[in-house]
Amino acid sequence: MKAIEFDAQQVRCIDIASPFPSDRELLVEVLYAGFFLHDTSFGNQGCGRVLKDPLDEVAPGTVVAWSDATGPIAEQVVVDRSRVVAVSDLIAPRIGASMLRPGMAASYSLFEVLKLVQGEAVVVTNAGSAIGLYMIAIAREKDIIVYAVSESEEGRVAADEAGATAVFSGQPGTAAQIKALNDGIGVDAVVLARSDFKNGFAHEVGRSSARTCCYEDLASIRMDANGFRKHAQTVTRVLEETRWEPPVHVCESIDDASSLLGSETSEVCDNDLGAIKLQGSTS
């Protein structure tokens, strides 16, 4: 079968043997493999149809998504049965392929790190990023007020479509504008890059007791099976109920993926989610 090999900003097809699932695993036919433009060490995430369950607990044809399967990205993969989430017809497979990593990181930061609850307010900087957009959508579904900040027009449009309460460009005076909308007081939490602490924005826009979370810290999140299930189901529920579709760069072939990764688009765009179509791709 066909598999994806990644090397030095290039993606190409190779032939490998089909995998065999153990009792702890499911054999899945991959529809789309997910990736990040700004983190080309893809990992094995995707969305596909179950082909075989050795324990006969999951019916063949069930569509599932995963974020950390073992082995290479290929037309068929084996995935840990405790690390998959069902994907309904309301979520397109191209969305499902890359939703779990940014979505679960967003959910974890909002509710495990920042411990936000209904009615509180959070500022999300770098709002046009994948995690930023999922933070907005998930927080708004829980009736949390979200003030989104993005330096690019593309990011501001995407943040608005994700449901942000208000969107800002990050120009001087942004903190004062946000506080004016927030009844004249600082927000309850701020999400930002660690480097942004230097400019004092978090202190300026947040109340004295404001909680903070850095994007860089989310890369080291580790979840057990229960945590995975909890946050993965949060992601799918929000996508199903809001019908929001995060922007995803869809590659219809391996050649398309290689071209995208080698282009300037992969370096300058806010949105960094991608999905490679594997079924029907022959390049």
Coordinates of N, CA, C and O in Angstrom, one line a residue, residues 59-205:
A59 N -18.0 -1.3 14.6 CA -18.5 -1.8 13.3 C -17.6 -1.4 12.1 O -17.2 -0.2 12.1
P60 N -17.4 -2.2 11.1 CA -16.7 -1.8 9.9 C -17.4 -0.6 9.3 O -18.7 -0.6 9.2
G61 N -16.7 0.3 8.7 CA -17.3 1.5 8.1 C -17.5 2.7 9.0 O -17.8 3.8 8.6
T62 N -17.4 2.4 10.4 CA -17.4 3.6 11.3 C -16.3 4.6 11.0 O -15.2 4.2 10.9
V63 N -16.7 5.8 10.9 CA -15.7 6.9 10.7 C -15.1 7.4 12.0 O -15.9 7.7 12.9
V64 N -13.8 7.4 12.1 CA -13.2 7.8 13.3 C -12.0 8.8 13.0 O -11.5 8.8 11.9
A65 N -11.6 9.5 14.0 CA -10.4 10.4 13.9 C -9.4 10.0 15.0 O -9.8 9.5 16.1
W66 N -8.2 10.3 14.8 CA -7.1 10.0 15.8 C -6.0 11.1 15.7 O -6.0 11.8 14.7
S67 N -5.2 11.1 16.7 CA -4.2 12.2 16.7 C -2.8 11.6 16.9 O -1.8 12.4 16.7
D68 N -2.6 10.4 17.2 CA -1.3 9.9 17.5 C -1.1 8.4 17.2 O -0.6 7.6 18.0
A69 N -1.5 8.0 16.0 CA -1.3 6.6 15.6 C 0.1 6.2 15.5 O 1.0 7.1 15.2
T70 N 0.5 5.0 15.7 CA 1.9 4.6 15.5 C 2.1 4.3 14.0 O 1.2 4.1 13.2
G71 N 3.4 4.2 13.6 CA 3.8 3.9 12.2 C 3.6 5.1 11.3 O 3.2 6.2 11.7
P72 N 4.0 4.9 10.0 CA 3.9 6.0 9.1 C 2.5 6.4 8.7 O 1.6 5.6 8.8
I73 N 2.3 7.5 8.1 CA 1.1 7.9 7.5 C 0.9 7.1 6.2 O 1.8 7.1 5.4
A74 N -0.2 6.4 6.1 CA -0.4 5.5 5.0 C -1.9 5.3 4.7 O -2.7 5.9 5.4
E75 N -2.1 4.6 3.6 CA -3.5 4.4 3.2 C -4.3 3.6 4.3 O -5.5 3.7 4.4
Q76 N -3.6 2.7 5.0 CA -4.2 2.0 6.2 C -3.3 2.2 7.4 O -2.0 2.1 7.2
V77 N -3.8 2.4 8.5 CA -3.1 2.5 9.8 C -3.8 1.7 10.9 O -5.0 1.4 10.8
V78 N -3.0 1.4 11.9 CA -3.6 0.8 13.1 C -3.6 1.9 14.2 O -2.6 2.6 14.3
V79 N -4.7 2.0 14.9 CA -4.8 3.0 15.9 C -5.3 2.4 17.2 O -6.0 1.4 17.2
D80 N -4.8 3.0 18.3 CA -5.2 2.5 19.6 C -6.7 2.8 19.8 O -7.2 3.9 19.6
R81 N -7.5 1.7 20.1 CA -8.9 1.9 20.2 C -9.4 2.9 21.3 O -10.5 3.4 21.3
S82 N -8.5 3.1 22.3 CA -8.8 4.1 23.3 C -8.4 5.5 23.0 O -8.6 6.5 23.7
R83 N -7.9 5.7 21.7 CA -7.4 7.0 21.3 C -8.0 7.4 20.0 O -7.4 8.1 19.1
V84 N -9.3 7.0 19.8 CA -10.0 7.4 18.6 C -11.4 8.0 19.1 O -11.8 7.7 20.2
V85 N -11.9 8.9 18.2 CA -13.3 9.4 18.5 C -14.1 9.3 17.3 O -13.6 9.4 16.1
A86 N -15.4 8.9 17.5 CA -16.3 8.8 16.3 C -16.5 10.1 15.7 O -16.6 11.2 16.3
V87 N -16.6 10.1 14.3 CA -16.9 11.3 13.5 C -18.2 11.2 12.8 O -18.3 10.3 12.0
S88 N -19.1 12.0 13.1 CA -20.5 11.9 12.5 C -20.5 12.5 11.1 O -19.5 13.2 10.7
D89 N -21.6 12.4 10.4 CA -21.8 12.9 9.1 C -21.7 14.5 9.1 O -21.6 15.1 8.1
L90 N -21.9 15.1 10.3 CA -21.9 16.5 10.4 C -20.5 17.1 10.3 O -20.3 18.3 10.2
I91 N -19.5 16.3 10.4 CA -18.1 16.7 10.4 C -17.4 16.1 9.1 O -17.3 14.9 9.0
A92 N -17.0 17.0 8.2 CA -16.3 16.5 7.0 C -15.0 15.8 7.3 O -14.3 16.3 8.2
P93 N -14.7 14.7 6.7 CA -13.4 14.0 7.0 C -12.2 14.9 6.9 O -11.2 14.8 7.6
R94 N -12.2 15.9 5.9 CA -11.0 16.8 5.8 C -10.9 17.6 7.1 O -9.7 18.0 7.4
I95 N -12.0 17.9 7.7 CA -11.9 18.7 9.0 C -11.5 17.7 10.1 O -10.7 18.1 11.0
G96 N -12.1 16.5 10.1 CA -11.8 15.6 11.2 C -10.4 15.1 11.2 O -9.8 14.8 12.3
A97 N -9.7 15.2 10.1 CA -8.3 14.7 10.0 C -7.3 15.5 10.9 O -6.3 15.0 11.4
S98 N -7.6 16.8 11.0 CA -6.7 17.7 11.8 C -7.3 18.4 12.9 O -6.8 19.4 13.5
M99 N -8.5 17.9 13.4 CA -9.2 18.7 14.4 C -8.7 18.4 15.9 O -8.8 19.2 16.8
L100 N -8.2 17.2 16.1 CA -7.9 16.7 17.5 C -6.8 17.4 18.1 O -6.9 17.9 19.3
R101 N -5.7 17.5 17.5 CA -4.5 18.2 18.1 C -4.8 19.6 18.6 O -4.6 20.0 19.7
P102 N -5.2 20.5 17.6 CA -5.5 21.9 18.1 C -6.7 21.9 18.9 O -6.8 22.7 19.9
G103 N -7.7 21.1 18.6 CA -9.0 21.2 19.4 C -8.8 20.7 20.8 O -9.3 21.4 21.8
M104 N -8.1 19.6 21.0 CA -7.9 19.1 22.4 C -7.0 20.0 23.2 O -7.2 20.3 24.4
A105 N -6.0 20.6 22.5 CA -5.1 21.5 23.2 C -5.9 22.8 23.6 O -5.7 23.3 24.8
A106 N -6.8 23.2 22.8 CA -7.6 24.4 23.1 C -8.5 24.1 24.3 O -8.6 24.9 25.3
S107 N -9.2 22.9 24.2 CA -10.1 22.5 25.3 C -9.4 22.4 26.6 O -9.8 22.8 27.7
Y108 N -8.2 21.7 26.6 CA -7.4 21.5 27.8 C -7.0 22.9 28.4 O -7.1 23.1 29.6
S109 N -6.5 23.8 27.6 CA -6.1 25.1 28.1 C -7.2 25.9 28.7 O -7.1 26.5 29.8
L110 N -8.4 25.8 28.1 CA -9.5 26.6 28.6 C -10.0 26.1 29.9 O -10.3 26.9 30.8
F111 N -10.1 24.8 30.0 CA -10.8 24.2 31.2 C -9.9 23.5 32.2 O -10.3 23.4 33.4
E112 N -8.7 23.1 31.8 CA -7.8 22.5 32.8 C -6.8 23.5 33.3 O -6.4 23.4 34.5
V113 N -6.3 24.4 32.4 CA -5.3 25.3 32.8 C -5.9 26.6 33.3 O -5.7 27.1 34.4
L114 N -6.7 27.2 32.5 CA -7.3 28.5 32.8 C -8.6 28.4 33.7 O -9.0 29.3 34.3
K115 N -9.2 27.2 33.6 CA -10.4 26.9 34.4 C -11.5 27.9 34.3 O -12.1 28.4 35.2
L116 N -11.8 28.3 33.0 CA -12.8 29.2 32.7 C -14.2 28.7 32.8 O -14.4 27.5 32.6
V117 N -15.1 29.5 33.2 CA -16.5 29.1 33.3 C -17.4 30.1 32.6 O -17.0 31.2 32.2
Q118 N -18.6 29.7 32.4 CA -19.6 30.6 31.8 C -19.6 32.0 32.3 O -19.6 32.2 33.5
G119 N -19.6 33.0 31.4 CA -19.7 34.3 31.8 C -18.3 35.0 32.0 O -18.3 36.3 32.1
E120 N -17.3 34.3 32.1 CA -15.9 34.9 32.3 C -15.4 35.3 30.9 O -16.0 35.0 29.9
A121 N -14.4 36.1 30.9 CA -13.9 36.7 29.7 C -12.4 36.3 29.5 O -11.6 36.4 30.4
V122 N -12.0 36.0 28.2 CA -10.7 35.6 27.9 C -10.2 36.4 26.7 O -11.0 36.6 25.8
V123 N -9.0 36.8 26.7 CA -8.3 37.4 25.5 C -7.5 36.3 24.8 O -6.7 35.7 25.5
V124 N -7.7 36.1 23.5 CA -7.0 35.1 22.8 C -6.1 35.8 21.7 O -6.7 36.4 20.8
T125 N -4.8 35.9 21.9 CA -4.0 36.5 20.9 C -3.6 35.5 19.9 O -3.9 34.3 20.1
N126 N -3.0 35.9 18.8 CA -2.7 35.0 17.7 C -3.9 34.2 17.4 O -3.9 33.0 17.1
A127 N -5.0 34.9 17.3 CA -6.3 34.3 17.2 C -6.6 33.5 15.9 O -7.4 32.7 15.8
G128 N -5.8 33.9 14.9 CA -6.0 33.2 13.6 C -5.3 31.9 13.5 O -5.4 31.1 12.5
S129 N -4.5 31.5 14.5 CA -3.8 30.2 14.5 C -4.8 29.1 14.7 O -6.0 29.3 15.2
A130 N -4.4 27.8 14.5 CA -5.3 26.7 14.6 C -5.8 26.6 16.0 O -7.0 26.5 16.3
I131 N -4.9 26.6 17.0 CA -5.3 26.5 18.4 C -6.2 27.7 18.8 O -7.2 27.6 19.5
G132 N -5.8 28.9 18.4 CA -6.5 30.1 18.7 C -8.0 30.0 18.2 O -8.9 30.3 18.9
L133 N -8.2 29.5 17.0 CA -9.5 29.4 16.4 C -10.4 28.4 17.2 O -11.5 28.6 17.5
Y134 N -9.8 27.3 17.5 CA -10.5 26.3 18.3 C -10.8 26.8 19.7 O -11.9 26.5 20.2
M135 N -9.9 27.6 20.3 CA -10.2 28.2 21.6 C -11.5 29.0 21.5 O -12.4 29.0 22.4
I136 N -11.5 29.9 20.4 CA -12.7 30.7 20.3 C -14.0 29.9 20.2 O -15.0 30.2 20.9
A137 N -14.0 29.0 19.3 CA -15.2 28.2 19.0 C -15.7 27.4 20.3 O -16.8 27.4 20.6
I138 N -14.7 26.8 21.0 CA -15.0 26.0 22.1 C -15.5 26.9 23.3 O -16.5 26.6 24.0
A139 N -14.8 28.0 23.5 CA -15.2 28.9 24.6 C -16.6 29.5 24.4 O -17.4 29.6 25.3
R140 N -16.8 30.0 23.1 CA -18.1 30.6 22.9 C -19.3 29.6 23.0 O -20.4 30.0 23.5
E141 N -19.0 28.3 22.7 CA -20.1 27.3 22.9 C -20.4 27.1 24.4 O -21.5 26.7 24.7
K142 N -19.5 27.5 25.2 CA -19.7 27.4 26.7 C -20.1 28.8 27.3 O -20.1 29.0 28.5
D143 N -20.5 29.7 26.4 CA -20.9 31.1 26.8 C -19.8 31.8 27.5 O -20.0 32.6 28.5
I144 N -18.5 31.6 27.1 CA -17.4 32.4 27.6 C -17.2 33.5 26.7 O -17.2 33.4 25.4
I145 N -16.9 34.7 27.2 CA -16.7 35.9 26.3 C -15.3 35.8 25.8 O -14.3 35.6 26.5
V146 N -15.1 36.0 24.5 CA -13.8 35.9 23.9 C -13.5 37.2 23.1 O -14.2 37.5 22.1
Y147 N -12.4 37.8 23.5 CA -11.8 38.9 22.7 C -10.6 38.4 21.9 O -9.6 38.0 22.5
A148 N -10.8 38.4 20.6 CA -9.7 37.8 19.8 C -8.8 38.9 19.2 O -9.3 40.0 18.8
V149 N -7.5 38.7 19.2 CA -6.5 39.6 18.7 C -5.7 38.9 17.6 O -5.1 37.9 17.9
S150 N -5.6 39.5 16.5 CA -4.8 39.0 15.4 C -4.3 40.2 14.6 O -5.0 41.1 14.2
E151 N -3.0 40.1 14.2 CA -2.4 41.2 13.5 C -2.7 41.2 12.0 O -2.6 42.2 11.3
S152 N -3.2 40.0 11.5 CA -3.6 39.9 10.1 C -5.1 40.0 9.8 O -5.9 39.6 10.7
E153 N -5.4 40.5 8.7 CA -6.8 40.6 8.3 C -7.4 39.2 8.1 O -8.5 38.9 8.5
E154 N -6.6 38.2 7.6 CA -7.0 36.9 7.5 C -7.4 36.3 8.8 O -8.4 35.6 9.0
G155 N -6.5 36.5 9.8 CA -6.8 36.0 11.1 C -8.0 36.6 11.8 O -8.7 35.9 12.5
R156 N -8.2 37.9 11.6 CA -9.4 38.5 12.2 C -10.7 38.0 11.5 O -11.7 37.8 12.2
V157 N -10.7 37.8 10.2 CA -11.8 37.2 9.6 C -12.1 35.8 10.1 O -13.3 35.5 10.4
A158 N -11.1 35.0 10.2 CA -11.3 33.6 10.7 C -11.8 33.6 12.1 O -12.6 32.8 12.5
A159 N -11.2 34.5 13.0 CA -11.7 34.6 14.4 C -13.1 35.0 14.5 O -13.9 34.5 15.3
D160 N -13.5 35.9 13.6 CA -14.9 36.4 13.6 C -15.8 35.2 13.2 O -16.9 35.0 13.8
E161 N -15.4 34.4 12.2 CA -16.2 33.3 11.7 C -16.3 32.2 12.8 O -17.2 31.4 12.9
A162 N -15.2 32.1 13.6 CA -15.2 31.1 14.7 C -16.1 31.5 15.9 O -16.4 30.7 16.7
G163 N -16.6 32.8 15.9 CA -17.6 33.2 16.9 C -17.1 34.1 17.9 O -17.7 34.3 18.9
A164 N -15.9 34.7 17.7 CA -15.4 35.7 18.7 C -16.4 36.8 19.1 O -17.1 37.3 18.2
T165 N -16.4 37.1 20.3 CA -17.3 38.2 20.8 C -16.9 39.5 20.1 O -17.8 40.3 19.7
A166 N -15.6 39.8 20.0 CA -15.1 41.0 19.3 C -13.7 40.7 18.9 O -13.0 39.9 19.5
V167 N -13.3 41.3 17.8 CA -12.0 41.1 17.2 C -11.2 42.4 17.1 O -11.7 43.4 16.7
F168 N -9.9 42.3 17.4 CA -9.0 43.4 17.4 C -7.7 43.2 16.6 O -7.3 42.0 16.5
S169 N -7.1 44.3 16.2 CA -5.9 44.1 15.4 C -4.6 44.1 16.2 O -3.5 43.8 15.6
G170 N -4.7 44.4 17.5 CA -3.5 44.4 18.3 C -2.7 45.7 18.2 O -1.6 45.8 18.7
Q171 N -3.3 46.7 17.6 CA -2.6 48.0 17.6 C -2.6 48.7 18.9 O -3.3 48.3 19.8
P172 N -1.7 49.7 19.2 CA -1.8 50.4 20.4 C -3.2 50.9 20.8 O -3.9 51.3 20.0
G173 N -3.5 50.7 22.1 CA -4.9 51.0 22.5 C -5.8 49.8 22.6 O -6.9 49.9 23.1
T174 N -5.4 48.6 22.1 CA -6.2 47.4 22.1 C -6.7 47.1 23.5 O -7.8 46.7 23.7
A175 N -5.7 47.1 24.4 CA -6.1 46.7 25.8 C -7.2 47.6 26.4 O -8.1 47.1 27.0
A176 N -7.1 48.9 26.1 CA -8.1 49.8 26.6 C -9.4 49.6 25.9 O -10.5 49.7 26.6
Q177 N -9.4 49.3 24.7 CA -10.6 49.0 23.9 C -11.3 47.7 24.5 O -12.6 47.7 24.6
I178 N -10.5 46.7 24.8 CA -11.1 45.5 25.3 C -11.7 45.7 26.7 O -12.8 45.3 27.0
K179 N -11.0 46.4 27.5 CA -11.5 46.7 28.9 C -12.8 47.6 28.8 O -13.7 47.4 29.6
A180 N -12.8 48.5 27.9 CA -14.1 49.3 27.7 C -15.3 48.4 27.4 O -16.4 48.6 27.9
L181 N -15.1 47.4 26.5 CA -16.1 46.5 26.2 C -16.5 45.5 27.4 O -17.6 45.0 27.5
N182 N -15.5 45.3 28.2 CA -15.6 44.4 29.3 C -16.0 45.1 30.6 O -15.5 44.8 31.7
D183 N -16.9 46.1 30.5 CA -17.4 46.8 31.6 C -16.4 47.6 32.4 O -16.5 47.8 33.6
G184 N -15.3 48.0 31.6 CA -14.3 48.8 32.2 C -13.3 48.0 33.1 O -12.4 48.7 33.8
I185 N -13.4 46.7 33.1 CA -12.5 46.0 34.0 C -11.6 45.0 33.2 O -11.9 44.7 32.0
G186 N -10.5 44.5 33.7 CA -9.7 43.5 33.0 C -10.4 42.2 32.9 O -11.3 41.9 33.6
V187 N -9.8 41.4 31.9 CA -10.4 40.1 31.6 C -9.9 39.1 32.7 O -9.0 39.3 33.5
D188 N -10.6 37.9 32.7 CA -10.3 36.9 33.6 C -9.1 36.0 33.2 O -8.4 35.4 34.1
A189 N -8.8 36.0 31.9 CA -7.7 35.1 31.4 C -7.1 35.6 30.1 O -7.8 36.3 29.3
V190 N -5.9 35.3 29.9 CA -5.2 35.7 28.6 C -4.4 34.5 28.1 O -3.7 33.9 28.8
V191 N -4.6 34.3 26.7 CA -3.8 33.3 26.1 C -2.9 34.0 25.1 O -3.3 34.8 24.3
L192 N -1.6 33.7 25.2 CA -0.6 34.4 24.3 C 0.7 33.6 24.2 O 0.9 32.6 24.9
A193 N 1.5 34.1 23.3 CA 2.9 33.5 23.1 C 3.8 34.0 24.3 O 3.6 35.1 24.8
R194 N 4.7 33.1 24.7 CA 5.6 33.5 25.8 C 6.3 34.8 25.5 O 6.5 35.6 26.4
S195 N 6.7 35.0 24.3 CA 7.4 36.3 23.9 C 6.6 37.5 24.2 O 7.1 38.6 24.4
D196 N 5.3 37.4 24.1 CA 4.4 38.5 24.3 C 4.3 39.0 25.7 O 3.8 40.1 26.0
F197 N 4.8 38.2 26.7 CA 4.8 38.7 28.0 C 5.7 39.9 28.2 O 5.5 40.8 29.1
K198 N 6.7 40.0 27.3 CA 7.7 41.1 27.4 C 7.1 42.5 27.2 O 7.5 43.5 27.8
N199 N 6.0 42.5 26.4 CA 5.4 43.8 26.1 C 4.4 44.3 27.1 O 3.8 45.4 27.0
G200 N 4.1 43.4 28.1 CA 3.2 43.8 29.2 C 1.7 43.8 28.8 O 0.9 44.3 29.6
F201 N 1.4 43.2 27.7 CA 0.0 43.2 27.2 C -0.9 42.5 28.2 O -2.0 42.9 28.5
A202 N -0.4 41.3 28.7 CA -1.3 40.5 29.6 C -1.6 41.3 30.8 O -2.7 41.3 31.3
H203 N -0.6 42.0 31.4 CA -0.8 42.8 32.6 C -1.7 43.9 32.3 O -2.6 44.3 33.2
E204 N -1.6 44.5 31.1 CA -2.4 45.7 30.8 C -3.9 45.3 30.6 O -4.8 46.1 31.0
V205 N -4.1 44.2 30.0 CA -5.5 43.8 29.6 C -6.2 43.0 30.7 O -7.5 42.9 30.7

